[in-house]
JSON list of C-alpha atoms in Angstrom, two decimals:
[
{"chain": "A", "resi": 1, "resn": "MET", "atom": "CA", "xyz": [-8.87, 9.18, 36.00]},
{"chain": "A", "resi": 2, "resn": "HIS", "atom": "CA", "xyz": [-8.42, 9.18, 32.31]},
{"chain": "A", "resi": 3, "resn": "LYS", "atom": "CA", "xyz": [-7.88, 6.10, 30.20]},
{"chain": "A", "resi": 4, "resn": "LEU", "atom": "CA", "xyz": [-5.98, 6.14, 26.99]},
{"chain": "A", "resi": 5, "resn": "VAL", "atom": "CA", "xyz": [-7.41, 4.07, 24.17]},
{"chain": "A", "resi": 6, "resn": "VAL", "atom": "CA", "xyz": [-5.35, 2.98, 21.35]},
{"chain": "A", "resi": 7, "resn": "ASP", "atom": "CA", "xyz": [-7.98, 4.42, 18.86]},
{"chain": "A", "resi": 8, "resn": "ASP", "atom": "CA", "xyz": [-7.05, 7.85, 20.33]},
{"chain": "A", "resi": 9, "resn": "PHE", "atom": "CA", "xyz": [-3.79, 7.55, 18.50]},
{"chain": "A", "resi": 10, "resn": "TYR", "atom": "CA", "xyz": [-5.15, 6.74, 15.11]},
{"chain": "A", "resi": 11, "resn": "ASP", "atom": "CA", "xyz": [-5.36, 9.49, 12.64]},
{"chain": "A", "resi": 12, "resn": "ASP", "atom": "CA", "xyz": [-7.93, 9.10, 9.72]},
{"chain": "A", "resi": 13, "resn": "SER", "atom": "CA", "xyz": [-7.21, 12.31, 8.13]},
{"chain": "A", "resi": 14, "resn": "PHE", "atom": "CA", "xyz": [-6.08, 10.75, 4.99]},
{"chain": "A", "resi": 15, "resn": "LYS", "atom": "CA", "xyz": [-7.47, 9.78, 1.71]},
{"chain": "A", "resi": 16, "resn": "LEU", "atom": "CA", "xyz": [-7.05, 6.22, 0.29]},
{"chain": "A", "resi": 17, "resn": "ILE", "atom": "CA", "xyz": [-7.18, 5.18, -3.32]},
{"chain": "A", "resi": 18, "resn": "ALA", "atom": "CA", "xyz": [-6.85, 1.74, -4.53]},
{"chain": "A", "resi": 19, "resn": "VAL", "atom": "CA", "xyz": [-4.98, 1.08, -7.82]},
{"chain": "A", "resi": 20, "resn": "HIS", "atom": "CA", "xyz": [-5.25, -1.94, -10.07]},
{"chain": "A", "resi": 21, "resn": "CYS", "atom": "CA", "xyz": [-2.14, -1.99, -12.27]},
{"chain": "A", "resi": 22, "resn": "ARG", "atom": "CA", "xyz": [0.31, -4.84, -13.21]},
{"chain": "A", "resi": 23, "resn": "LEU", "atom": "CA", "xyz": [3.37, -2.68, -13.55]},
{"chain": "A", "resi": 24, "resn": "GLU", "atom": "CA", "xyz": [6.32, -2.86, -11.36]},
{"chain": "A", "resi": 25, "resn": "ASP", "atom": "CA", "xyz": [6.31, -0.41, -8.51]},
{"chain": "A", "resi": 26, "resn": "TYR", "atom": "CA", "xyz": [9.00, 2.09, -9.86]},
{"chain": "A", "resi": 27, "resn": "ARG", "atom": "CA", "xyz": [7.27, 2.31, -13.24]},
{"chain": "A", "resi": 28, "resn": "LEU", "atom": "CA", "xyz": [3.85, 3.21, -11.48]},
{"chain": "A", "resi": 29, "resn": "ALA", "atom": "CA", "xyz": [5.66, 5.74, -9.37]},
{"chain": "A", "resi": 30, "resn": "TYR", "atom": "CA", "xyz": [7.16, 7.38, -12.42]},
{"chain": "A", "resi": 31, "resn": "LEU", "atom": "CA", "xyz": [3.66, 7.54, -14.24]},
{"chain": "A", "resi": 32, "resn": "LEU", "atom": "CA", "xyz": [2.21, 9.04, -11.15]},
{"chain": "A", "resi": 33, "resn": "ASN", "atom": "CA", "xyz": [5.01, 11.65, -10.86]},
{"chain": "A", "resi": 34, "resn": "LYS", "atom": "CA", "xyz": [4.47, 12.35, -14.54]},
{"chain": "A", "resi": 35, "resn": "HIS", "atom": "CA", "xyz": [0.63, 12.62, -14.69]},
{"chain": "A", "resi": 36, "resn": "LEU", "atom": "CA", "xyz": [-0.08, 13.99, -11.04]},
{"chain": "A", "resi": 37, "resn": "ASP", "atom": "CA", "xyz": [2.95, 16.19, -10.91]},
{"chain": "A", "resi": 38, "resn": "LEU", "atom": "CA", "xyz": [4.31, 14.43, -7.89]},
{"chain": "A", "resi": 39, "resn": "ASN", "atom": "CA", "xyz": [7.88, 13.83, -6.84]},
{"chain": "A", "resi": 40, "resn": "LEU", "atom": "CA", "xyz": [7.51, 10.32, -5.20]},
{"chain": "A", "resi": 41, "resn": "LYS", "atom": "CA", "xyz": [10.77, 8.60, -4.25]},
{"chain": "A", "resi": 42, "resn": "ARG", "atom": "CA", "xyz": [11.39, 5.12, -3.10]},
{"chain": "A", "resi": 43, "resn": "GLN", "atom": "CA", "xyz": [11.94, 4.86, 0.61]},
{"chain": "A", "resi": 44, "resn": "LYS", "atom": "CA", "xyz": [15.30, 3.34, 1.88]},
{"chain": "A", "resi": 45, "resn": "ASP", "atom": "CA", "xyz": [13.36, 0.91, 4.06]},
{"chain": "A", "resi": 46, "resn": "ASP", "atom": "CA", "xyz": [10.39, -1.23, 3.06]},
{"chain": "A", "resi": 47, "resn": "LEU", "atom": "CA", "xyz": [7.37, -1.78, 5.26]},
{"chain": "A", "resi": 48, "resn": "ASP", "atom": "CA", "xyz": [8.49, -4.92, 7.08]},
{"chain": "A", "resi": 49, "resn": "PHE", "atom": "CA", "xyz": [6.12, -7.06, 8.95]},
{"chain": "A", "resi": 50, "resn": "GLU", "atom": "CA", "xyz": [8.07, -9.61, 10.90]},
{"chain": "A", "resi": 51, "resn": "TYR", "atom": "CA", "xyz": [4.98, -11.54, 12.12]},
{"chain": "A", "resi": 52, "resn": "PHE", "atom": "CA", "xyz": [3.86, -12.28, 8.46]},
{"chain": "A", "resi": 53, "resn": "LYS", "atom": "CA", "xyz": [7.48, -12.27, 7.13]},
{"chain": "A", "resi": 54, "resn": "SER", "atom": "CA", "xyz": [6.48, -9.89, 4.36]},
{"chain": "A", "resi": 55, "resn": "SER", "atom": "CA", "xyz": [7.67, -6.60, 3.24]},
{"chain": "A", "resi": 56, "resn": "TYR", "atom": "CA", "xyz": [5.94, -4.01, 0.81]},
{"chain": "A", "resi": 57, "resn": "SER", "atom": "CA", "xyz": [7.72, -1.24, -1.07]},
{"chain": "A", "resi": 58, "resn": "ILE", "atom": "CA", "xyz": [6.90, 2.28, -0.34]},
{"chain": "A", "resi": 59, "resn": "PHE", "atom": "CA", "xyz": [7.18, 5.45, -2.03]},
{"chain": "A", "resi": 60, "resn": "GLN", "atom": "CA", "xyz": [6.89, 8.96, -0.44]},
{"chain": "A", "resi": 61, "resn": "TRP", "atom": "CA", "xyz": [6.76, 12.66, -1.25]},
{"chain": "A", "resi": 62, "resn": "GLU", "atom": "CA", "xyz": [6.12, 15.62, 1.10]},
{"chain": "A", "resi": 63, "resn": "ASN", "atom": "CA", "xyz": [4.56, 18.55, -0.52]},
{"chain": "A", "resi": 64, "resn": "VAL", "atom": "CA", "xyz": [5.51, 21.05, 2.04]},
{"chain": "A", "resi": 65, "resn": "SER", "atom": "CA", "xyz": [3.88, 24.05, 0.64]},
{"chain": "A", "resi": 66, "resn": "GLN", "atom": "CA", "xyz": [0.58, 22.29, 0.57]},
{"chain": "A", "resi": 67, "resn": "TYR", "atom": "CA", "xyz": [0.89, 20.32, 3.79]},
{"chain": "A", "resi": 68, "resn": "VAL", "atom": "CA", "xyz": [0.32, 17.14, 1.96]},
{"chain": "A", "resi": 69, "resn": "THR", "atom": "CA", "xyz": [2.21, 13.74, 2.20]},
{"chain": "A", "resi": 70, "resn": "TRP", "atom": "CA", "xyz": [1.81, 11.23, -0.59]},
{"chain": "A", "resi": 71, "resn": "HIS", "atom": "CA", "xyz": [2.52, 7.44, -0.17]},
{"chain": "A", "resi": 72, "resn": "LEU", "atom": "CA", "xyz": [2.56, 4.85, -2.79]},
{"chain": "A", "resi": 73, "resn": "VAL", "atom": "CA", "xyz": [2.60, 1.28, -1.21]},
{"chain": "A", "resi": 74, "resn": "THR", "atom": "CA", "xyz": [2.41, -2.10, -2.76]},
{"chain": "A", "resi": 75, "resn": "ASN", "atom": "CA", "xyz": [-0.34, -4.31, -1.33]},
{"chain": "A", "resi": 76, "resn": "VAL", "atom": "CA", "xyz": [1.11, -7.67, -2.53]},
{"chain": "A", "resi": 77, "resn": "CYS", "atom": "CA", "xyz": [4.24, -9.33, -1.29]},
{"chain": "A", "resi": 78, "resn": "LYS", "atom": "CA", "xyz": [5.12, -12.81, -3.03]},
{"chain": "A", "resi": 79, "resn": "LYS", "atom": "CA", "xyz": [7.64, -15.08, -1.26]},
{"chain": "A", "resi": 80, "resn": "GLU", "atom": "CA", "xyz": [8.95, -18.41, -2.01]},
{"chain": "A", "resi": 81, "resn": "GLU", "atom": "CA", "xyz": [9.02, -20.55, 1.07]},
{"chain": "A", "resi": 82, "resn": "ASP", "atom": "CA", "xyz": [9.89, -24.16, 1.86]},
{"chain": "A", "resi": 83, "resn": "SER", "atom": "CA", "xyz": [6.67, -26.39, 2.24]},
{"chain": "A", "resi": 84, "resn": "LEU", "atom": "CA", "xyz": [7.27, -29.76, 3.96]},
{"chain": "A", "resi": 85, "resn": "TYR", "atom": "CA", "xyz": [4.86, -32.62, 2.97]},
{"chain": "A", "resi": 86, "resn": "SER", "atom": "CA", "xyz": [5.02, -36.37, 3.87]},
{"chain": "A", "resi": 87, "resn": "SER", "atom": "CA", "xyz": [5.38, -38.64, 1.12]},
{"chain": "A", "resi": 88, "resn": "GLY", "atom": "CA", "xyz": [4.28, -41.64, 3.36]},
{"chain": "A", "resi": 89, "resn": "THR", "atom": "CA", "xyz": [7.99, -42.67, 3.62]},
{"chain": "A", "resi": 90, "resn": "LEU", "atom": "CA", "xyz": [10.36, -42.28, 6.37]},
{"chain": "A", "resi": 91, "resn": "PHE", "atom": "CA", "xyz": [11.82, -39.07, 4.94]},
{"chain": "A", "resi": 92, "resn": "GLU", "atom": "CA", "xyz": [10.02, -35.83, 4.37]},
{"chain": "A", "resi": 93, "resn": "ASN", "atom": "CA", "xyz": [10.28, -34.11, 0.93]},
{"chain": "A", "resi": 94, "resn": "SER", "atom": "CA", "xyz": [10.57, -30.38, 0.81]},
{"chain": "A", "resi": 95, "resn": "GLN", "atom": "CA", "xyz": [9.28, -28.07, -2.09]},
{"chain": "A", "resi": 96, "resn": "ARG", "atom": "CA", "xyz": [9.38, -24.47, -2.83]},
{"chain": "A", "resi": 97, "resn": "VAL", "atom": "CA", "xyz": [6.00, -22.75, -2.79]},
{"chain": "A", "resi": 98, "resn": "LEU", "atom": "CA", "xyz": [5.07, -19.15, -3.78]},
{"chain": "A", "resi": 99, "resn": "LYS", "atom": "CA", "xyz": [3.01, -17.64, -1.06]},
{"chain": "A", "resi": 100, "resn": "THR", "atom": "CA", "xyz": [1.22, -14.22, -1.58]},
{"chain": "A", "resi": 101, "resn": "PHE", "atom": "CA", "xyz": [0.65, -11.93, 1.35]},
{"chain": "A", "resi": 102, "resn": "ASN", "atom": "CA", "xyz": [-1.47, -8.67, 1.21]},
{"chain": "A", "resi": 103, "resn": "LEU", "atom": "CA", "xyz": [-0.88, -5.57, 3.19]},
{"chain": "A", "resi": 104, "resn": "ILE", "atom": "CA", "xyz": [-4.63, -4.88, 3.35]},
{"chain": "A", "resi": 105, "resn": "PRO", "atom": "CA", "xyz": [-6.20, -8.46, 3.33]},
{"chain": "A", "resi": 106, "resn": "GLU", "atom": "CA", "xyz": [-9.84, -7.09, 2.58]},
{"chain": "A", "resi": 107, "resn": "TYR", "atom": "CA", "xyz": [-8.61, -5.90, -0.76]},
{"chain": "A", "resi": 108, "resn": "LYS", "atom": "CA", "xyz": [-6.63, -8.82, -2.02]},
{"chain": "A", "resi": 109, "resn": "ASN", "atom": "CA", "xyz": [-7.16, -7.92, -5.70]},
{"chain": "A", "resi": 110, "resn": "VAL", "atom": "CA", "xyz": [-5.72, -4.43, -5.35]},
{"chain": "A", "resi": 111, "resn": "ASP", "atom": "CA", "xyz": [-2.02, -3.98, -6.28]},
{"chain": "A", "resi": 112, "resn": "TYR", "atom": "CA", "xyz": [-1.18, -0.62, -4.90]},
{"chain": "A", "resi": 113, "resn": "PHE", "atom": "CA", "xyz": [-2.63, 2.06, -2.60]},
{"chain": "A", "resi": 114, "resn": "ILE", "atom": "CA", "xyz": [-2.10, 5.62, -2.74]},
{"chain": "A", "resi": 115, "resn": "LYS", "atom": "CA", "xyz": [-2.40, 7.28, 0.62]},
{"chain": "A", "resi": 116, "resn": "ILE", "atom": "CA", "xyz": [-2.71, 11.10, 0.93]},
{"chain": "A", "resi": 117, "resn": "SER", "atom": "CA", "xyz": [-2.36, 12.66, 4.24]},
{"chain": "A", "resi": 118, "resn": "ASN", "atom": "CA", "xyz": [-3.41, 16.24, 4.24]},
{"chain": "A", "resi": 119, "resn": "GLU", "atom": "CA", "xyz": [-3.77, 18.41, 7.29]},
{"chain": "A", "resi": 120, "resn": "ILE", "atom": "CA", "xyz": [-6.18, 20.98, 5.68]},
{"chain": "A", "resi": 121, "resn": "ASP", "atom": "CA", "xyz": [-8.17, 18.84, 3.52]},
{"chain": "A", "resi": 122, "resn": "SER", "atom": "CA", "xyz": [-6.82, 20.43, 0.32]},
{"chain": "A", "resi": 123, "resn": "VAL", "atom": "CA", "xyz": [-6.90, 17.35, -1.83]},
{"chain": "A", "resi": 124, "resn": "ASN", "atom": "CA", "xyz": [-9.44, 16.76, -4.41]},
{"chain": "A", "resi": 125, "resn": "ASP", "atom": "CA", "xyz": [-9.72, 13.00, -4.64]},
{"chain": "A", "resi": 126, "resn": "LYS", "atom": "CA", "xyz": [-12.16, 13.12, -7.55]},
{"chain": "A", "resi": 127, "resn": "LEU", "atom": "CA", "xyz": [-9.60, 15.06, -9.62]},
{"chain": "A", "resi": 128, "resn": "ILE", "atom": "CA", "xyz": [-7.01, 12.62, -8.75]},
{"chain": "A", "resi": 129, "resn": "LEU", "atom": "CA", "xyz": [-9.13, 9.69, -9.84]},
{"chain": "A", "resi": 130, "resn": "ASN", "atom": "CA", "xyz": [-9.86, 11.34, -13.19]},
{"chain": "A", "resi": 131, "resn": "LYS", "atom": "CA", "xyz": [-6.16, 11.83, -13.79]},
{"chain": "A", "resi": 132, "resn": "LEU", "atom": "CA", "xyz": [-5.45, 8.31, -12.75]},
{"chain": "A", "resi": 133, "resn": "HIS", "atom": "CA", "xyz": [-8.23, 6.95, -15.02]},
{"chain": "A", "resi": 134, "resn": "GLN", "atom": "CA", "xyz": [-6.39, 8.68, -17.97]},
{"chain": "A", "resi": 135, "resn": "ILE", "atom": "CA", "xyz": [-3.26, 6.68, -17.40]},
{"chain": "A", "resi": 136, "resn": "PRO", "atom": "CA", "xyz": [-3.60, 3.71, -19.93]},
{"chain": "A", "resi": 137, "resn": "GLN", "atom": "CA", "xyz": [-1.48, 1.30, -17.80]},
{"chain": "A", "resi": 138, "resn": "ILE", "atom": "CA", "xyz": [-3.80, 1.75, -14.83]},
{"chain": "A", "resi": 139, "resn": "ILE", "atom": "CA", "xyz": [-6.64, -0.82, -15.08]},
{"chain": "A", "resi": 140, "resn": "THR", "atom": "CA", "xyz": [-8.87, 0.89, -12.42]},
{"chain": "A", "resi": 141, "resn": "SER", "atom": "CA", "xyz": [-8.64, 3.08, -9.30]},
{"chain": "A", "resi": 142, "resn": "TYR", "atom": "CA", "xyz": [-11.20, 3.98, -6.67]},
{"chain": "A", "resi": 143, "resn": "SER", "atom": "CA", "xyz": [-11.51, 5.69, -3.29]},
{"chain": "A", "resi": 144, "resn": "ILE", "atom": "CA", "xyz": [-11.76, 3.60, -0.08]},
{"chain": "A", "resi": 145, "resn": "ASP", "atom": "CA", "xyz": [-12.90, 4.78, 3.23]},
{"chain": "A", "resi": 146, "resn": "PRO", "atom": "CA", "xyz": [-10.13, 4.13, 5.65]},
{"chain": "A", "resi": 147, "resn": "VAL", "atom": "CA", "xyz": [-12.30, 4.11, 8.61]},
{"chain": "A", "resi": 148, "resn": "LYS", "atom": "CA", "xyz": [-14.14, 1.07, 7.35]},
{"chain": "A", "resi": 149, "resn": "LEU", "atom": "CA", "xyz": [-10.85, -0.91, 7.03]},
{"chain": "A", "resi": 150, "resn": "LYS", "atom": "CA", "xyz": [-10.34, -3.74, 9.59]},
{"chain": "A", "resi": 151, "resn": "SER", "atom": "CA", "xyz": [-6.52, -3.56, 8.95]},
{"chain": "A", "resi": 152, "resn": "LYS", "atom": "CA", "xyz": [-6.30, 0.24, 8.90]},
{"chain": "A", "resi": 153, "resn": "ASP", "atom": "CA", "xyz": [-3.36, -0.08, 11.47]},
{"chain": "A", "resi": 154, "resn": "TYR", "atom": "CA", "xyz": [-1.10, -1.28, 8.61]},
{"chain": "A", "resi": 155, "resn": "LEU", "atom": "CA", "xyz": [-1.34, 2.02, 7.01]},
{"chain": "A", "resi": 156, "resn": "ILE", "atom": "CA", "xyz": [0.27, 4.05, 9.86]},
{"chain": "A", "resi": 157, "resn": "PHE", "atom": "CA", "xyz": [3.67, 4.97, 8.44]}
]
């Protein structure tokens, strides 16, 4: 008898780059397209997580000739929610509070992730990082080992 384990379905054949950048998502996608010669386009649907009531914008480009799929995804979702607090009176007061959710909670300070899925390992992440460091609007960027992430399942898309 053979048991299937959930980890059997996890594909870690991708590279993950953290990007610290204060730009809006569409502006960063434009700069990545320009400097890395990509063609990232905003996906019709965001990554939605009902449980956390959060959503993250995602851009994608499939380079069919090189068997590589690029994703740019935001790591930060800010939502305004009602916060009930008691004022010691019979009636409760409600107040709007801005809450921040992260796609990958281990990296709360990261603004964006670039996920590069490649079947034949043809992507040179050091070259990509060098090009990213040349973009003045990007504060910093670095590689992350996806295997070590606790919340790597959120990167399955």
